[in-house]
Coordinates of C-alpha atoms in Angstrom, one line a residue:
Chain A
M552 CA 0.0 -0.1 -0.1
S553 CA 1.2 3.5 -0.7
Q554 CA 2.5 5.6 2.0
A555 CA 0.2 8.3 0.8
V556 CA -2.9 6.2 1.5
R557 CA -1.8 5.0 5.0
T558 CA -1.2 8.5 5.9
A559 CA -4.5 9.6 4.8
V560 CA -6.2 6.8 6.8
E561 CA -4.1 7.8 9.8
T562 CA -4.8 11.5 9.4
A563 CA -8.7 10.7 9.2
A564 CA -8.3 8.2 12.2
R565 CA -6.6 11.0 14.3
E566 CA -8.9 13.9 13.3
A567 CA -12.2 12.4 13.0
Y568 CA -12.1 9.3 15.3
G569 CA -14.0 11.0 18.3
R570 CA -16.3 12.9 16.3
L571 CA -17.3 10.0 14.3
L572 CA -17.6 7.6 17.2
A573 CA -19.6 10.2 19.2
W574 CA -22.1 10.8 16.4
L575 CA -22.5 7.0 15.7
A576 CA -22.9 6.1 19.4
F577 CA -25.4 9.0 19.7
Q578 CA -27.5 7.7 16.8
W579 CA -27.2 4.2 17.9
R580 CA -27.2 4.2 21.6
D581 CA -24.5 1.6 21.8
V582 CA -20.9 2.6 22.2
A583 CA -19.5 -0.9 21.6
A584 CA -21.4 -1.5 18.3
A585 CA -20.5 2.1 17.2
E586 CA -16.7 1.2 17.9
D587 CA -16.9 -2.1 15.9
A588 CA -18.7 -0.5 13.0
L589 CA -16.1 2.5 12.9
A590 CA -13.2 0.0 13.4
D591 CA -14.6 -2.0 10.2
A592 CA -14.8 1.3 8.1
F593 CA -11.3 2.2 8.8
V594 CA -10.3 -1.6 7.6
A595 CA -12.4 -1.1 4.5
A596 CA -10.6 2.3 3.9
L597 CA -7.2 0.6 4.2
R598 CA -8.5 -2.0 1.6
T599 CA -10.4 0.2 -1.0
W600 CA -8.6 3.7 -0.9
P601 CA -5.4 2.3 -2.5
V602 CA -7.6 1.1 -5.4
N603 CA -10.1 3.8 -5.9
G604 CA -8.0 6.7 -4.5
V605 CA -8.4 8.6 -1.4
P606 CA -12.0 10.1 -1.3
A607 CA -12.5 13.9 -1.4
A608 CA -14.3 13.8 1.8
P609 CA -12.5 11.0 3.9
E610 CA -14.6 11.6 6.9
A611 CA -17.9 11.4 5.0
W612 CA -16.8 8.1 3.4
L613 CA -16.0 6.5 6.9
M614 CA -19.3 7.7 8.3
T615 CA -21.1 6.0 5.4
A616 CA -19.2 2.9 5.6
A617 CA -19.8 2.7 9.3
K618 CA -23.4 3.4 9.2
R619 CA -23.7 0.6 6.5
N620 CA -22.0 -1.8 9.1
L621 CA -24.4 -0.9 11.8
L622 CA -27.4 -1.3 9.4
Q623 CA -26.1 -4.7 8.5
L624 CA -26.0 -5.6 12.1
A625 CA -29.5 -4.4 12.6
R626 CA -30.7 -6.4 9.7
H627 CA -28.9 -9.3 11.3
Q628 CA -30.7 -8.7 14.6
R629 CA -33.9 -7.8 13.0
L630 CA -34.4 -4.6 14.7
R631 CA -35.6 -2.4 11.7
S632 CA -38.5 -1.3 13.8
D633 CA -35.8 0.3 16.3
P634 CA -35.8 4.1 16.0
A635 CA -32.0 4.2 16.0
V636 CA -32.0 2.3 12.6
T637 CA -34.7 4.6 11.4
V638 CA -32.5 7.5 11.8
L639 CA -29.5 6.0 10.0
L640 CA -31.7 4.9 7.1
G641 CA -32.9 8.4 6.8
D642 CA -29.6 9.7 5.6
D643 CA -28.0 7.2 2.9
S644 CA -26.1 9.5 0.9
A645 CA -23.4 8.3 -1.4
P646 CA -20.1 7.8 0.1
D647 CA -18.1 10.6 -1.6
V648 CA -20.8 13.4 -1.2
G649 CA -19.8 15.7 1.5
L650 CA -22.1 15.6 4.3
P651 CA -22.8 18.8 6.2
P652 CA -20.5 19.2 9.1
L653 CA -21.6 16.9 11.9
P654 CA -22.7 18.6 15.1
D655 CA -20.0 17.8 17.9
A656 CA -21.6 15.2 19.8
R657 CA -18.3 14.5 21.7
L658 CA -19.4 16.6 24.8
K659 CA -22.7 14.8 24.9
L660 CA -20.9 11.5 24.7
M661 CA -18.7 12.4 27.6
F662 CA -21.7 13.2 29.7
V663 CA -23.1 9.7 28.9
C664 CA -19.7 8.2 30.1
A665 CA -20.0 9.9 33.2
H666 CA -23.5 8.4 33.8
P667 CA -23.9 7.8 37.7
A668 CA -25.4 4.3 36.8
L669 CA -21.9 3.4 35.4
D670 CA -18.9 2.6 37.9
G671 CA -17.4 5.8 38.8
S672 CA -13.7 4.4 38.7
V673 CA -14.3 4.0 34.9
H674 CA -15.9 7.3 33.9
A675 CA -12.7 9.2 32.9
A676 CA -11.0 6.3 31.2
L677 CA -14.2 5.5 29.3
M678 CA -14.2 9.0 28.1
L679 CA -10.6 8.7 27.0
Q680 CA -11.3 5.6 25.0
T681 CA -14.5 6.7 23.1
V682 CA -13.7 10.2 22.5
L683 CA -10.0 10.0 21.9
G684 CA -9.9 6.4 20.7
L685 CA -7.3 5.3 23.1
E686 CA -6.8 1.7 24.1
A687 CA -6.9 0.5 27.7
R688 CA -3.2 -0.1 27.7
Q689 CA -2.5 3.5 26.8
I690 CA -5.0 4.9 29.5
A691 CA -4.4 2.5 32.3
P692 CA -1.0 4.2 33.7
A693 CA -3.0 7.5 34.2
F694 CA -5.4 5.8 36.5
L695 CA -2.8 3.4 38.3
I696 CA -5.0 0.4 37.3
P697 CA -3.6 -2.7 35.6
P698 CA -4.4 -2.7 32.0
A699 CA -6.3 -6.0 31.9
T700 CA -8.5 -4.7 34.8
L701 CA -9.4 -1.4 33.2
A702 CA -10.1 -3.2 29.7
Q703 CA -12.5 -5.5 31.5
R704 CA -14.2 -2.7 33.4
L705 CA -14.6 -0.6 30.0
V706 CA -16.2 -3.6 28.4
R707 CA -18.6 -3.9 31.3
A708 CA -19.5 -0.1 31.1
K709 CA -20.2 -0.4 27.4
K710 CA -22.5 -3.5 28.0
K711 CA -24.4 -1.5 30.5
I712 CA -24.7 1.5 28.2
R713 CA -26.2 -0.7 25.7
D714 CA -28.4 -3.1 27.7
A715 CA -29.9 -0.7 30.4
G716 CA -31.0 2.1 28.2
L717 CA -29.1 5.1 29.5
R718 CA -30.3 8.5 28.5
F719 CA -28.1 10.1 25.8
E720 CA -29.4 13.5 26.3
E721 CA -27.2 16.0 28.3
P722 CA -28.2 16.0 31.9
E723 CA -29.8 19.1 33.7
G724 CA -29.3 21.0 36.9
P725 CA -27.5 19.4 39.9
E726 CA -26.8 16.3 37.8
L727 CA -25.0 18.3 35.2
A728 CA -22.8 19.8 37.7
E729 CA -22.0 16.3 39.2
R730 CA -21.1 14.8 35.9
L731 CA -19.2 17.9 34.7
D732 CA -16.6 17.2 37.4
A733 CA -16.0 13.8 35.9
V734 CA -15.8 15.4 32.3
L735 CA -13.1 18.1 33.5
E736 CA -11.0 15.3 35.3
A737 CA -11.1 13.2 32.0
I738 CA -9.8 16.1 30.1
Y739 CA -7.1 16.9 32.6
A740 CA -6.1 13.3 32.5
A741 CA -5.9 13.2 28.7
Y742 CA -3.7 16.3 28.7
G743 CA -1.5 14.8 31.4
L744 CA -1.3 11.6 29.3
G745 CA 0.0 13.8 26.4
W746 CA 2.3 15.7 28.6
D747 CA 3.9 12.5 29.9
A748 CA 4.3 11.0 26.6
A749 CA 5.9 14.0 25.1
G750 CA 9.6 14.0 24.2
P751 CA 11.9 17.1 23.0
D752 CA 10.5 17.2 19.5
G753 CA 6.8 16.7 20.4
T754 CA 7.2 13.0 19.3
P755 CA 5.7 10.5 21.6
A756 CA 7.7 8.3 23.8
P757 CA 7.8 5.0 21.7
E758 CA 6.4 2.9 24.7
A759 CA 3.3 5.2 25.1
G760 CA 2.3 4.7 21.5
I761 CA 0.3 7.9 21.4
A762 CA 0.8 11.0 19.4
A763 CA 1.5 13.2 22.5
D764 CA 0.9 16.5 20.7
D765 CA -2.3 15.4 19.4
L766 CA -3.5 14.1 22.6
S767 CA -2.9 17.5 24.3
Q768 CA -4.3 19.3 21.5
E769 CA -7.5 17.3 21.7
A770 CA -7.7 17.8 25.4
I771 CA -7.2 21.7 24.9
Y772 CA -9.8 21.4 22.1
L773 CA -12.3 19.7 24.5
A774 CA -11.6 22.1 27.4
R775 CA -12.3 24.9 25.2
L776 CA -15.6 23.4 24.1
V777 CA -16.7 22.8 27.6
A778 CA -15.6 26.2 28.8
G779 CA -17.5 27.8 25.7
L780 CA -20.5 25.9 26.4
M781 CA -20.6 26.5 30.1
P782 CA -19.3 30.2 30.5
A783 CA -20.9 30.3 33.9
N784 CA -19.0 27.4 35.3
A785 CA -15.7 28.6 37.0
E786 CA -14.1 25.2 37.1
A787 CA -14.6 24.8 33.3
Q788 CA -12.8 28.2 32.8
G789 CA -10.2 27.1 35.5
L790 CA -9.3 23.9 33.7
L791 CA -8.9 25.7 30.4
A792 CA -6.6 28.2 32.1
L793 CA -4.5 25.4 33.7
L794 CA -4.1 23.6 30.3
L795 CA -3.1 26.6 28.5
F796 CA -0.6 27.7 31.1
C797 CA 1.0 24.3 30.6
E798 CA 0.8 24.4 27.0
A799 CA 2.6 27.7 26.9
R800 CA 5.7 26.2 28.5
R801 CA 5.7 22.7 26.8
S802 CA 8.7 23.3 24.4
A803 CA 10.8 25.0 26.9
R804 CA 10.7 21.9 29.0
F805 CA 13.5 20.4 26.6
D806 CA 16.8 22.0 25.6
A807 CA 16.8 23.5 22.1
V808 CA 20.0 22.0 21.3
T809 CA 20.5 18.9 23.3
G810 CA 16.9 17.8 23.9
A811 CA 17.6 17.4 27.5
F812 CA 15.1 18.0 30.2
V813 CA 15.0 21.5 31.6
P814 CA 13.2 22.2 35.0
L815 CA 10.5 25.1 35.4
H816 CA 12.8 27.4 37.2
E817 CA 15.6 27.0 34.7
Q818 CA 13.5 27.4 31.6
D819 CA 14.3 30.1 29.2
T820 CA 11.2 32.4 29.4
A821 CA 11.7 33.7 26.0
R822 CA 10.5 30.3 24.8
W823 CA 7.4 30.3 26.6
Q824 CA 4.4 31.4 24.4
R825 CA 3.3 34.8 25.5
A826 CA 0.0 34.7 23.6
L827 CA -1.2 31.5 25.5
I828 CA -0.2 33.0 28.7
V829 CA -2.2 36.0 28.3
E830 CA -5.3 33.8 27.3
A831 CA -4.7 31.7 30.1
D832 CA -4.7 34.7 32.4
Q833 CA -7.8 36.1 31.0
C834 CA -9.6 32.6 31.4
L835 CA -8.4 32.7 35.1
W836 CA -9.7 36.1 35.6
Q837 CA -13.2 35.4 34.2
A838 CA -13.2 32.1 36.5
S839 CA -12.5 34.1 39.5
A840 CA -15.1 36.8 38.8
L841 CA -17.5 34.0 39.0
R842 CA -16.7 33.6 42.7
S843 CA -16.7 29.9 42.8
P844 CA -13.3 28.8 43.7
G845 CA -12.3 25.1 43.0
A846 CA -9.3 22.9 42.5
F847 CA -8.6 23.6 38.9
Q848 CA -8.8 27.6 39.5
F849 CA -6.1 26.9 42.2
E850 CA -3.8 25.0 40.2
A851 CA -4.2 27.5 37.3
A852 CA -3.4 30.4 39.7
I853 CA -0.4 28.5 40.8
Q854 CA 0.9 28.1 37.2
S855 CA 0.1 31.9 36.6
A856 CA 2.3 32.7 39.5
H857 CA 5.2 30.7 38.0
C858 CA 4.6 32.4 34.8
Q859 CA 5.3 35.7 36.5
R860 CA 9.0 35.0 36.2
A861 CA 8.8 36.1 32.5
S862 CA 8.0 39.6 33.3
T863 CA 9.6 39.9 36.8
G864 CA 12.5 37.6 36.9
Q865 CA 11.3 36.3 40.2
V866 CA 9.1 33.6 41.4
P867 CA 6.5 34.6 43.9
W868 CA 7.1 31.5 46.3
T869 CA 5.1 33.2 49.4
A870 CA 1.9 33.5 47.1
I871 CA 2.5 30.2 45.7
A872 CA 2.6 28.7 49.1
T873 CA -0.8 30.4 50.0
L874 CA -2.3 29.2 46.9
Y875 CA -1.2 25.5 47.7
S876 CA -2.7 25.7 51.1
R877 CA -5.9 26.9 49.6
L878 CA -5.7 24.2 46.9
L879 CA -5.3 21.6 49.8
H880 CA -8.5 22.7 51.4
V881 CA -10.3 21.5 48.4
A882 CA -8.3 18.9 46.9
P883 CA -6.1 17.2 49.6
T884 CA -3.8 15.3 47.1
I885 CA -0.3 14.0 47.5
G886 CA 0.8 16.0 44.6
A887 CA -0.4 19.0 46.1
R888 CA 1.2 18.5 49.4
V889 CA 4.5 18.0 47.9
G890 CA 3.9 21.1 45.8
Q891 CA 3.3 23.0 49.0
A892 CA 6.3 21.6 50.7
V893 CA 8.6 22.8 47.8
A894 CA 6.9 26.3 47.8
V895 CA 7.3 26.6 51.6
G896 CA 10.8 25.6 51.4
E897 CA 11.6 28.3 48.9
A898 CA 9.5 30.9 50.8
S899 CA 10.5 30.1 54.4
G900 CA 13.6 28.1 54.2
A901 CA 14.2 24.4 53.5
D902 CA 13.8 23.1 57.0
A903 CA 10.1 24.3 57.0
G904 CA 9.5 22.5 53.6
L905 CA 11.3 19.3 54.8
R906 CA 9.1 19.3 58.0
L907 CA 5.9 19.2 55.7
L908 CA 7.5 16.3 53.6
D909 CA 8.2 14.5 56.9
A910 CA 4.7 14.9 58.1
L911 CA 3.4 13.6 54.7
I912 CA 5.4 10.5 54.5
A913 CA 4.2 9.8 58.2
S914 CA 0.6 10.2 57.2
V915 CA 0.4 8.8 53.7
D916 CA 1.9 5.3 53.0
A917 CA 1.7 5.8 49.2
S918 CA 4.1 8.8 49.4
G919 CA 7.2 6.3 49.7
D920 CA 6.5 5.2 46.1
Y921 CA 5.7 8.7 44.7
Q922 CA 8.5 10.0 42.6
P923 CA 7.8 13.6 42.9
Y924 CA 8.2 13.3 46.8
W925 CA 11.7 12.1 46.5
A926 CA 12.5 14.6 43.8
A927 CA 11.2 17.4 46.1
R928 CA 13.0 16.0 49.1
A929 CA 16.4 15.8 47.2
H930 CA 16.0 19.5 46.2
L931 CA 15.2 20.8 49.6
L932 CA 18.0 18.6 51.2
V933 CA 20.5 20.3 48.9
R934 CA 19.1 23.6 50.1
A935 CA 19.4 22.7 53.6
G936 CA 23.2 21.7 53.1
L937 CA 22.8 18.0 53.3
P938 CA 24.2 16.8 50.1
N939 CA 24.8 13.0 51.2
E940 CA 21.0 12.6 52.2
A941 CA 20.1 14.5 49.0
A942 CA 21.9 12.2 46.9
A943 CA 20.1 9.2 48.6
A944 CA 16.7 10.9 47.9
A945 CA 17.8 11.6 44.3
R946 CA 18.5 7.8 43.8
R947 CA 15.2 7.0 45.1
A948 CA 13.5 9.5 42.7
I949 CA 15.7 8.1 39.9
D950 CA 14.6 4.6 40.5
L951 CA 11.0 5.6 40.5
S952 CA 10.9 7.7 37.4
R953 CA 9.4 6.2 34.2
A954 CA 10.8 9.3 31.9
P955 CA 14.1 8.5 30.8
L956 CA 15.0 12.4 30.1
L957 CA 13.9 13.1 33.7
R958 CA 16.1 10.2 35.0
D959 CA 19.1 11.7 33.1
W960 CA 18.6 15.1 34.5
L961 CA 18.4 13.9 38.1
A962 CA 21.3 11.9 37.6
R963 CA 23.3 14.8 36.1
R964 CA 22.2 17.3 38.8
Y965 CA 22.8 15.2 41.8
R966 CA 26.2 13.8 40.6
I967 CA 27.2 17.6 40.5
A968 CA 25.6 18.3 43.8
T969 CA 27.4 15.4 45.7
A970 CA 30.7 15.5 44.0
Chain B
M119 CA -38.0 0.5 27.3
Q120 CA -39.4 -1.5 30.1
Y121 CA -37.8 -1.7 33.7
M122 CA -38.7 -3.5 36.7
L123 CA -38.4 -1.5 40.0
I124 CA -37.8 -4.0 42.8
Y125 CA -38.5 -2.7 46.1
S126 CA -36.7 -4.0 49.2
E127 CA -37.3 -2.9 52.9
P128 CA -35.8 -3.6 56.3
L129 CA -37.9 -5.8 58.6
D130 CA -38.7 -2.8 61.0
T131 CA -40.3 -1.1 57.9
F132 CA -42.3 -4.1 57.2
A133 CA -43.5 -4.0 60.7
L134 CA -45.1 -0.6 60.1
R135 CA -47.9 -2.2 58.1
D136 CA -49.1 -4.1 61.4
D137 CA -48.6 -1.0 63.6
S138 CA -52.1 0.7 63.8
A139 CA -50.6 4.2 64.6
Q140 CA -48.1 4.1 61.6
A141 CA -49.7 1.9 59.0
P142 CA -51.9 4.8 57.6
A143 CA -48.8 6.8 56.8
Y144 CA -47.0 3.6 55.4
W145 CA -49.8 2.6 53.1
G146 CA -50.4 6.3 52.2
A147 CA -47.0 6.9 51.0
W148 CA -47.1 3.7 48.8
N149 CA -50.6 4.5 47.5
A150 CA -49.6 8.0 46.7
Y151 CA -46.4 6.9 44.9
I152 CA -48.0 4.1 42.9
G153 CA -50.9 6.3 42.1
S154 CA -48.7 8.9 40.5
M155 CA -47.0 6.2 38.4
A156 CA -50.4 5.1 37.2
Q157 CA -51.5 8.6 36.5
A158 CA -48.4 9.3 34.5
G159 CA -49.4 6.2 32.5
V160 CA -45.9 4.5 32.9
M161 CA -47.2 1.4 34.9
I162 CA -47.4 -1.9 33.0
S163 CA -47.9 -4.2 36.1
G164 CA -47.0 -4.7 39.6
N165 CA -47.7 -6.1 43.1
G166 CA -47.0 -5.4 46.6
L167 CA -45.9 -8.7 48.6
Q168 CA -46.6 -10.2 52.1
P169 CA -43.6 -9.9 54.4
P170 CA -40.8 -12.3 54.3
H171 CA -42.2 -14.4 57.1
A172 CA -44.8 -15.7 54.6
A173 CA -42.1 -16.7 52.2
T174 CA -41.1 -20.3 51.3
T175 CA -38.1 -21.2 49.2
V176 CA -37.8 -24.2 47.2
R177 CA -34.7 -26.0 45.7
I178 CA -34.0 -29.2 44.0
R179 CA -30.7 -30.6 44.9
D180 CA -29.5 -34.2 43.9
G181 CA -32.9 -34.8 42.6
R182 CA -34.6 -34.2 45.8
R183 CA -36.9 -31.4 46.5
Q184 CA -35.8 -29.2 49.5
V185 CA -38.6 -26.7 51.0
Q186 CA -37.3 -24.2 53.3
D187 CA -39.2 -21.7 55.5
G188 CA -38.4 -18.2 54.7
P189 CA -36.9 -16.1 51.8
F190 CA -33.9 -17.3 49.8
A191 CA -31.3 -15.2 51.9
D192 CA -31.2 -13.8 55.2
S193 CA -30.4 -10.2 54.6
K194 CA -31.2 -6.7 56.0
E195 CA -33.6 -5.8 53.4
H196 CA -36.1 -8.0 51.7
L197 CA -38.3 -7.9 48.8
G198 CA -41.6 -6.1 49.4
G199 CA -43.0 -5.5 46.0
Y200 CA -42.3 -4.7 42.3
V201 CA -43.7 -2.9 39.3
V202 CA -42.8 -3.0 35.6
I203 CA -42.9 0.4 33.9
E204 CA -42.4 1.6 30.3
V205 CA -40.3 4.7 30.1
P206 CA -37.9 6.2 27.5
S207 CA -34.5 5.6 29.3
L208 CA -32.8 4.4 32.5
D209 CA -32.7 7.9 33.8
V210 CA -36.4 8.2 33.9
A211 CA -36.8 4.8 35.6
L212 CA -34.1 6.0 38.2
D213 CA -36.3 9.1 38.8
W214 CA -39.3 6.8 39.6
A215 CA -37.1 4.6 41.7
A216 CA -35.8 7.7 43.6
R217 CA -39.4 8.6 44.5
S218 CA -40.4 5.3 46.0
P219 CA -40.8 5.0 49.9
S220 CA -38.4 2.0 49.8
A221 CA -35.6 4.1 48.4
L222 CA -35.9 5.9 51.9
S223 CA -36.0 3.0 54.3
G224 CA -34.3 0.3 52.2
S225 CA -33.6 0.3 48.6
T226 CA -35.0 0.1 45.0
E227 CA -33.1 -1.8 42.4
V228 CA -33.9 -0.9 38.6
R229 CA -33.5 -3.8 36.1
P230 CA -34.3 -3.5 32.5
V231 CA -36.7 -6.1 31.3
L232 CA -35.3 -8.7 28.9
P233 CA -36.8 -7.9 25.4
P234 CA -38.7 -10.6 23.7
P235 CA -36.5 -12.8 21.3
P236 CA -36.5 -11.8 17.6
A237 CA -39.4 -13.6 15.6
P238 CA -38.1 -16.6 13.6
A239 CA -37.2 -15.9 10.0
G240 CA -39.6 -16.7 7.2

């Protein structure tokens, strides 16, 4: 098969998968059947496009092929009286005629995935799978669940969606707010997967198998969609602000020449994208005007404070420490406690920060295996003038780190510090 | 779609049925609830059941019939009644379940009714 055709199929898969699947699942009320029909459509594309050429509207072609597959399934199951089938029959346009742009049903599908009748531990993963087309093995690390277990739970959730007749219309009132939290969490997780998978040139880490830039771009797109649809929801604006702040610094995380990892406080601020930072600050300002503080807004405010270094040359550590303590009131996570310890260590002296880390490891067992805990500890121990202890903590951080570039950086830094 | 709403209550709630002071409120709540389902035109069928002390359970083991006094399992909550409703989605069925008196005292399970098998070909 020619490279051009393979590229065309891959591009269509990347750009259209979520939109096509959401629309099909919406018409059909069956996520698993829609996934199968769409997968078969992609297989058919790989078979016929090399012969007949890439169609002018690949997305419409794939949609028509997937709809045919679903209709075939319906004939097989004798469900022609089903209203979903009637909807699909109503629009039997020829493959290559451009369909009008599909209404984006992805957000609606995300709300279905967050249905309270589905196991809560699978909400975010189900959204990532259906809307971004990720496989269980790619998603599992983000949720600290074994891939096989996650795959099983996803299958079970999709079965329930099909069999139990969940409503696909958007929820209203208090239920909307409840499900929105799960939707925002999933978007944040998607961005995180892209962030972790990214290498110096934006290419994915080979073991991740995800196009990291695409994933982050999709996450930002979805965050914009939610923020646009719900201008009065402060956390939706907060999440968008948070992602934009991170995105602004994405490329500065790696040395332009060597590709080596560069920590936040050594990044060249000239490589930060000013336009994104301005947009993020506007989002955060809009969010705070709604007077409904939440975790994403505090995290965004912390990122905003870090970005001040670009204009003032200083990191406002005292303000950051205060923001962390407010964040901990609404979301007492290990990550936030480690962040607070570092900020307090910078603002009030390394000993104060180390005391917070000591309290953390005494109260939360899991912190023993949490890589950022040991990286923060090593950092503060150097500040406290204890290089040997710092090297031991750094070794622990290196052992727990999955990212090779981060491991390299830690090794370089602490060999110097302990020499 | 059709859903069965399965109402379960703890024993002390069953006991209200025989408590002359509280029985009117107990039955009043159920009658109002069932009445509103009937009025909405969603109800297909349903029944209340006598308390678990009236239950008998049968099993065939090794070809022999075993008859046991009482419900199938000892548990905190016991089946007290059921209805089958016809509504557009699980969400609507959950709304009806949430309004049932047993949702307050015990629990109400919602199960989709198995659709009839497709007609044979030809």
